[in-house]
PDB file of C-alpha atoms in Angstrom:
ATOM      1  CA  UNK P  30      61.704   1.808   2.106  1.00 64.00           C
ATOM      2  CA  UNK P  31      59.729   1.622  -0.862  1.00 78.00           C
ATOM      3  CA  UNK P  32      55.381   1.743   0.293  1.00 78.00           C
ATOM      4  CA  UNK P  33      52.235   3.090   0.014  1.00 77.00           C
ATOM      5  CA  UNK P  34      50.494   5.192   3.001  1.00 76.00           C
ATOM      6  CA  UNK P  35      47.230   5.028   3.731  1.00 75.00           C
ATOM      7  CA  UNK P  36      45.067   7.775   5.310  1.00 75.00           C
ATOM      8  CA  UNK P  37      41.937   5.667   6.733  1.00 75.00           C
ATOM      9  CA  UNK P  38      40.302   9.713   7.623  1.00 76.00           C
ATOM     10  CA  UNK P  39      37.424   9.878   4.817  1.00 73.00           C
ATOM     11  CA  UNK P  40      36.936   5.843   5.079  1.00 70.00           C
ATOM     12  CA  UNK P  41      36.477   6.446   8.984  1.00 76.00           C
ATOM     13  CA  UNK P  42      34.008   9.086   8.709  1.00 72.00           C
ATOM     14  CA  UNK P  43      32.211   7.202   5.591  1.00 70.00           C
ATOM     15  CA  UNK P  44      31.621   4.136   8.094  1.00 73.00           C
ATOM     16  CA  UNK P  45      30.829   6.669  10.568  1.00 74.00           C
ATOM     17  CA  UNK P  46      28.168   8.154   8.428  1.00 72.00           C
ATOM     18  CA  UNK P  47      26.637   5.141   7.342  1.00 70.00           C
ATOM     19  CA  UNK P  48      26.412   3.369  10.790  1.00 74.00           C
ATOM     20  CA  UNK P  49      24.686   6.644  12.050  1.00 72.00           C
ATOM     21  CA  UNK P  50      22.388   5.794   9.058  1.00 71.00           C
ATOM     22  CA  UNK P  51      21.776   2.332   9.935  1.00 78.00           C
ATOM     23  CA  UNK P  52      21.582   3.530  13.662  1.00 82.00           C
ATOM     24  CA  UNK P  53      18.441   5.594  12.638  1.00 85.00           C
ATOM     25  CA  UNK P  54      16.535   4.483   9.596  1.00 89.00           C
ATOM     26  CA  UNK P  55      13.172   6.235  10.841  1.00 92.00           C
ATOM     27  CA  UNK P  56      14.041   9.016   7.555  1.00 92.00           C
ATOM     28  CA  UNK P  57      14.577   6.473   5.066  1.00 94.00           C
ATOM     29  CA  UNK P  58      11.519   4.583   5.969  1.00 96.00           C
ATOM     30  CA  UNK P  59       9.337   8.134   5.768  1.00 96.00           C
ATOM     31  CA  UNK P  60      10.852   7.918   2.320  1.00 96.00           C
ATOM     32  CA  UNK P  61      10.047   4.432   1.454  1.00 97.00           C
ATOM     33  CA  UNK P  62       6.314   4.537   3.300  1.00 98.00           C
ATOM     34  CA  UNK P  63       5.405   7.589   0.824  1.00 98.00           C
ATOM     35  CA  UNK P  64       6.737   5.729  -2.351  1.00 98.00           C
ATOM     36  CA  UNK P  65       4.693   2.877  -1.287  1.00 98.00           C
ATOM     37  CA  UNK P  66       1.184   4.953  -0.140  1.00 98.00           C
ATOM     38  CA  UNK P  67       1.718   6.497  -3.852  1.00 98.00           C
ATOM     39  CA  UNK P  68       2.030   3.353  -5.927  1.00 98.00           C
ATOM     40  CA  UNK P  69      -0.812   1.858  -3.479  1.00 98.00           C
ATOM     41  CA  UNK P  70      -3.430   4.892  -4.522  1.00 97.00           C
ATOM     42  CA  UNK P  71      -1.804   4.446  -8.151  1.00 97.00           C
ATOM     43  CA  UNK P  72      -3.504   0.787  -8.184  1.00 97.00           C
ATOM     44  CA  UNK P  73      -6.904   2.355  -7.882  1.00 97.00           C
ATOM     45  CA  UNK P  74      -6.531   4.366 -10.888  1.00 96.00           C
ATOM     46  CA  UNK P  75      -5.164   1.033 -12.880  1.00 97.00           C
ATOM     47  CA  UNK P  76      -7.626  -1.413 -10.812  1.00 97.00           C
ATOM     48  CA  UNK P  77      -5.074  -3.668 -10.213  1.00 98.00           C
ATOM     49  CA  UNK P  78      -3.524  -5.960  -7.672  1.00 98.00           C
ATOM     50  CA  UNK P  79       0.262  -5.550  -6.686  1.00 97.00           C
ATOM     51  CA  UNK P  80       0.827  -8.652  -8.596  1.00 97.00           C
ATOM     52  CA  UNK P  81      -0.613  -6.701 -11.543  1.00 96.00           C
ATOM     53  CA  UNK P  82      -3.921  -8.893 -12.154  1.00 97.00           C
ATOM     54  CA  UNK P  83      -7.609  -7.181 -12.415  1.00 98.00           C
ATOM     55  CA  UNK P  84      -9.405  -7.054  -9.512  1.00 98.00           C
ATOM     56  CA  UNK P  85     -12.739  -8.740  -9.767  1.00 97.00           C
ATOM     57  CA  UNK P  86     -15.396  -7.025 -11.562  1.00 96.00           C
ATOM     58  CA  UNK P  87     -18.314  -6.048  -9.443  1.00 94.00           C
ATOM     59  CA  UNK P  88     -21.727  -7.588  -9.440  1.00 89.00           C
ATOM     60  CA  UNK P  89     -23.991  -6.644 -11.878  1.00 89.00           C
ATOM     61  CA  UNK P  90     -26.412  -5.739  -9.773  1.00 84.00           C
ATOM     62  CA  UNK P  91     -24.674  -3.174  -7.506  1.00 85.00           C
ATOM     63  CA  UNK P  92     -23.123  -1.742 -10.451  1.00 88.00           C
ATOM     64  CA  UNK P  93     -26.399  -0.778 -11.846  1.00 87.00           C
ATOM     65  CA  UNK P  94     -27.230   0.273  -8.597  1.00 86.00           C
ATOM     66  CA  UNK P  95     -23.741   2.404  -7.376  1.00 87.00           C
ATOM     67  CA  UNK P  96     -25.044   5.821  -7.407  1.00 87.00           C
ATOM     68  CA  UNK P  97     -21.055   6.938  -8.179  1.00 92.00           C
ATOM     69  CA  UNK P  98     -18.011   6.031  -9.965  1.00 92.00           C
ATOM     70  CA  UNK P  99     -19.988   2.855 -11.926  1.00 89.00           C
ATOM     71  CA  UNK P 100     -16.909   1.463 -13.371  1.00 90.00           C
ATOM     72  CA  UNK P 101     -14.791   2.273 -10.527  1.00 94.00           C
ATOM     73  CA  UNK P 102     -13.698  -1.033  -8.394  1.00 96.00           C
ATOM     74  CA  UNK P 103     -13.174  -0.365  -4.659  1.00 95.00           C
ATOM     75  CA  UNK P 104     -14.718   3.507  -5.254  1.00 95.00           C
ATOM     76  CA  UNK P 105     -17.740   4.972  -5.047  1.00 92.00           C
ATOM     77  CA  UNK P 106     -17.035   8.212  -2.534  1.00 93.00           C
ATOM     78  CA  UNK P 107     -12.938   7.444  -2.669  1.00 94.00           C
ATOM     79  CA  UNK P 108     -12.343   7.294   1.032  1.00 96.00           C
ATOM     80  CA  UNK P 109     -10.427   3.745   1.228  1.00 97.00           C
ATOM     81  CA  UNK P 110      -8.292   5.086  -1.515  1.00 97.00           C
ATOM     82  CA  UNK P 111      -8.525   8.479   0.237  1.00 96.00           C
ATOM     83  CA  UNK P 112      -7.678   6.997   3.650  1.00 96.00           C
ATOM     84  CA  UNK P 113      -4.501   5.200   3.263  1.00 98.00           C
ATOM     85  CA  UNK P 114      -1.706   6.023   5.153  1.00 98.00           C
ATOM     86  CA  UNK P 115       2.343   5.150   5.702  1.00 97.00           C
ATOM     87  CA  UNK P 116       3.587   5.122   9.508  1.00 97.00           C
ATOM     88  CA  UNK P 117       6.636   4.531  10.959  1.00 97.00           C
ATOM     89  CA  UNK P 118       6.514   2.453  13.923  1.00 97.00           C
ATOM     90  CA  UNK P 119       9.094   2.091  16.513  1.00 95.00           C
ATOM     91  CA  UNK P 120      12.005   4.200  13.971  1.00 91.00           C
ATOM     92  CA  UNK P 121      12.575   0.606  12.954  1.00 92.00           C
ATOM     93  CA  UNK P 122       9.949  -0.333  10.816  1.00 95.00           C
ATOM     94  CA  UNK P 123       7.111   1.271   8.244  1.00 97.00           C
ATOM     95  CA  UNK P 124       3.333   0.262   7.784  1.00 97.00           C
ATOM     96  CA  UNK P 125       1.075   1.775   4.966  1.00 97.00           C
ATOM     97  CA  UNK P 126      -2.450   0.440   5.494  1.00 97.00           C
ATOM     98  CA  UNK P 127      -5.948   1.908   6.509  1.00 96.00           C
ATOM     99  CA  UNK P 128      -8.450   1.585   9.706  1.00 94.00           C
ATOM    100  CA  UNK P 129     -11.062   1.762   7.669  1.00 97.00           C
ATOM    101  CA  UNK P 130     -13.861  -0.998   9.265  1.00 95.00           C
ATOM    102  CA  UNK P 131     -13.946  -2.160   5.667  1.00 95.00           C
ATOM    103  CA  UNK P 132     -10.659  -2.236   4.363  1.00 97.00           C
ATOM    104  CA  UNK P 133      -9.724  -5.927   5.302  1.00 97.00           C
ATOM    105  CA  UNK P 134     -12.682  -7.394   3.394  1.00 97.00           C
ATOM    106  CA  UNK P 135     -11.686  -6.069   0.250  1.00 97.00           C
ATOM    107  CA  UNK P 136      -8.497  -6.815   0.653  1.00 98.00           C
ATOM    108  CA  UNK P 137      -8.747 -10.419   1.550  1.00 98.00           C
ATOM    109  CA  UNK P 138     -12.061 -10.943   0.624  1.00 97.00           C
ATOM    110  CA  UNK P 139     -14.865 -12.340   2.808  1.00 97.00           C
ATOM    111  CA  UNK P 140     -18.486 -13.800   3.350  1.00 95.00           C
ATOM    112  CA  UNK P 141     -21.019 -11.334   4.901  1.00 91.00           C
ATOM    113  CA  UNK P 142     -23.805 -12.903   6.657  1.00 93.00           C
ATOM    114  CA  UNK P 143     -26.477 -10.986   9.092  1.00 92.00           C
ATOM    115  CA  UNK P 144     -26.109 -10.605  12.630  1.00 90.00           C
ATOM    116  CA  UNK P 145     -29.129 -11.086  13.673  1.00 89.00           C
ATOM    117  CA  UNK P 146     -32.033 -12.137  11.085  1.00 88.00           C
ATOM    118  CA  UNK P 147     -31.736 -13.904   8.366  1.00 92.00           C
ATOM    119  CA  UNK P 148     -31.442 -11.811   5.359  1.00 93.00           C
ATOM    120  CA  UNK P 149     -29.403  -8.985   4.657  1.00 91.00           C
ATOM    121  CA  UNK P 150     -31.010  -6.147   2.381  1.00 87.00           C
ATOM    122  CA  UNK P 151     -28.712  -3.814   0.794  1.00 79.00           C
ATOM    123  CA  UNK P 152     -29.914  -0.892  -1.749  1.00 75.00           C
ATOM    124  CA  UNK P 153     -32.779  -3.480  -2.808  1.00 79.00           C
ATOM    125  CA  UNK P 154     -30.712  -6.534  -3.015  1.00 82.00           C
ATOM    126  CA  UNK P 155     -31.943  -9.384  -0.548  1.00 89.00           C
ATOM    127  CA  UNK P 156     -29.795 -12.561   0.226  1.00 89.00           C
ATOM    128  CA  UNK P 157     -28.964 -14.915   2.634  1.00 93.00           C
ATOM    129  CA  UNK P 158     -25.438 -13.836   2.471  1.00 92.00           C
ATOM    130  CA  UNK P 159     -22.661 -11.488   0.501  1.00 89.00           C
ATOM    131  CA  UNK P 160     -19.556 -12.868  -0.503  1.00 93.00           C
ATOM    132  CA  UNK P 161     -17.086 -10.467  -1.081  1.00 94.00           C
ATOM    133  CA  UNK P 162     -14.032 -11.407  -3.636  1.00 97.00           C
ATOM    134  CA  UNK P 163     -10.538 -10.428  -2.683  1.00 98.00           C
ATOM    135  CA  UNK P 164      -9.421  -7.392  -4.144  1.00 98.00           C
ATOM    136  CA  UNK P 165      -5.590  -6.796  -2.806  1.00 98.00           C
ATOM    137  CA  UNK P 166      -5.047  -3.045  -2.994  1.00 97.00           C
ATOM    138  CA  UNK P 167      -1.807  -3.425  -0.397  1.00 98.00           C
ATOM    139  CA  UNK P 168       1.290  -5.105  -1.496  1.00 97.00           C
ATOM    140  CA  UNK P 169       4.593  -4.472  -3.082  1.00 97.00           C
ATOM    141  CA  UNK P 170       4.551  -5.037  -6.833  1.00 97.00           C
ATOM    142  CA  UNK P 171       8.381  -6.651  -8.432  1.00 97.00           C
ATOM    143  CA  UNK P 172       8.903  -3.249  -9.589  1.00 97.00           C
ATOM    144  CA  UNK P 173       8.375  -1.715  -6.181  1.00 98.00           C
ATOM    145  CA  UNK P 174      10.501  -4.059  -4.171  1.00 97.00           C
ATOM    146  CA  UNK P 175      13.039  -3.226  -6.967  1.00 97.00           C
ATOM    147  CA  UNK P 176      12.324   0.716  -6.288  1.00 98.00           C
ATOM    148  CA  UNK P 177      12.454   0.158  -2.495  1.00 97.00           C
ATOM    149  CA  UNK P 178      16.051  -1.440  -2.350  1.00 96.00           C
ATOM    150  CA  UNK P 179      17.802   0.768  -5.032  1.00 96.00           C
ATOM    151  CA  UNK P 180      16.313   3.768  -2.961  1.00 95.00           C
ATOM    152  CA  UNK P 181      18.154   2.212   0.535  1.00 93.00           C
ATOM    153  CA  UNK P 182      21.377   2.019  -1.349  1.00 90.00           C
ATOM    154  CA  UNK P 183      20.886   5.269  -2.144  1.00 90.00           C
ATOM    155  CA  UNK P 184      20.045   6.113   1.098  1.00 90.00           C
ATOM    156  CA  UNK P 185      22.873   4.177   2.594  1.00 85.00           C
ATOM    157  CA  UNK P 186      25.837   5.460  -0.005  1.00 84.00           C
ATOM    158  CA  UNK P 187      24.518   9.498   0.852  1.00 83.00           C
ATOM    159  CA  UNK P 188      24.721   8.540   4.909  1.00 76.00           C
ATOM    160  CA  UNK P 189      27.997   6.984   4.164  1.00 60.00           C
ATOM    161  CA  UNK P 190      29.229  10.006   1.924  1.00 58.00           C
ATOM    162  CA  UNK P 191      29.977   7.751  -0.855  1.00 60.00           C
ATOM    163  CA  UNK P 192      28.090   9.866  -3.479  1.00 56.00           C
TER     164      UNK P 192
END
C-alpha cells in the first residue's frame, strides 16, 4: 500500500512546550513589564504622551520659579520618572505604574483646592485653586502594542520549539 507515515513525536512535544508556556506566562510578562517601564521613562526624555502628543507646557510662573530641570515637564528631582515600576501580579497579569501620592494627578490631570483655608500658597504663588493639566506618562504607544505582541509570538514559538 502506497502512504505517507507520520511521526506526531516533535509536534507532541512542540504543543507540549507551548501549553507549558501558556500554563505559566509570569516570564514573558517580566519581559513585556521591562519593555514597557523602558519606553515609559523614554517619554520623559521626549515629553510626550503614549499617543505621541506634547504634554502641556508648564505655567510660566512655576517655570521661572522651578529651582531644577526648567524645561523639564513632569521633572524637577526625577523621582516619578525615577519611581516607576513593572509587577507581575497573580503570574497572570503585569502592571507598570508608580505609588507615588502624586502620580495620578499628572497623569489624569486634576483641580487642587485647599483643605482647609481658602488659599493655597505655593513657592510665592497664591490662588484660590491649581488646576493641574493631564500629562499621560503611562500607556502603550501603536508601536509598543506592536512590540508587545511580536515579542509573545516570539515567546510562544521558543516555548513551543518552533524556532
Amino acid at each position: 500500500m502506497a502512504g505517507v507515515k507520520f511521526d506526531g513525536t516533535a509536534a507532541t512535544a512542540s504543543l507540549r512546550g507551548l501549553l507549558a508556556g501558556i500554563e505559566n506566562p509570569a516570564p514573558l510578562l517580566a519581559q513585556l513589564g521591562e519593555y514597557t517601564l523602558r519606553t515609559t521613562r523614554d517619554r520623559f526624555k521626549t515629553q510626550t504622551g503614549p499617543d505621541g502628543s506634547a504634554w502641556a507646557a508648564l505655567q510660566p510662573w512655576y517655570k521661572k520659579e522651578k529651582s531644577q530641570n526648567k524645561n523639564r515637564v513632569l521633572t524637577l528631582r526625577g523621582f516619578l520618572r525615577g519611581q516607576l515600576v513593572s509587577q507581575v501580579v497573580g503570574g497572570k497579569s503585569v502592571e507598570v505604574g508608580s505609588n507615588l501620592v502624586y502620580a495620578a494627578v499628572h497623569q489624569f490631570g486634576g483641580t487642587i483646592k485647599p483643605k482647609s483655608g481658602k488659599l493655597l500658597a505655593f513657592r510665592g504663588h497664591v490662588a484660590k485653586s491649581v488646576t493641574i493639566p493631564a500629562r499621560p506618562y503611562l500607556g502603550l504607544s501603536d508601536a509598543d502594542q506592536n512590540e508587545l505582541v511580536e515579542r509573545t509570538l516570539d515567546w510562544l514559538r521558543t516555548s513551543g520549539g518552533l524556532k
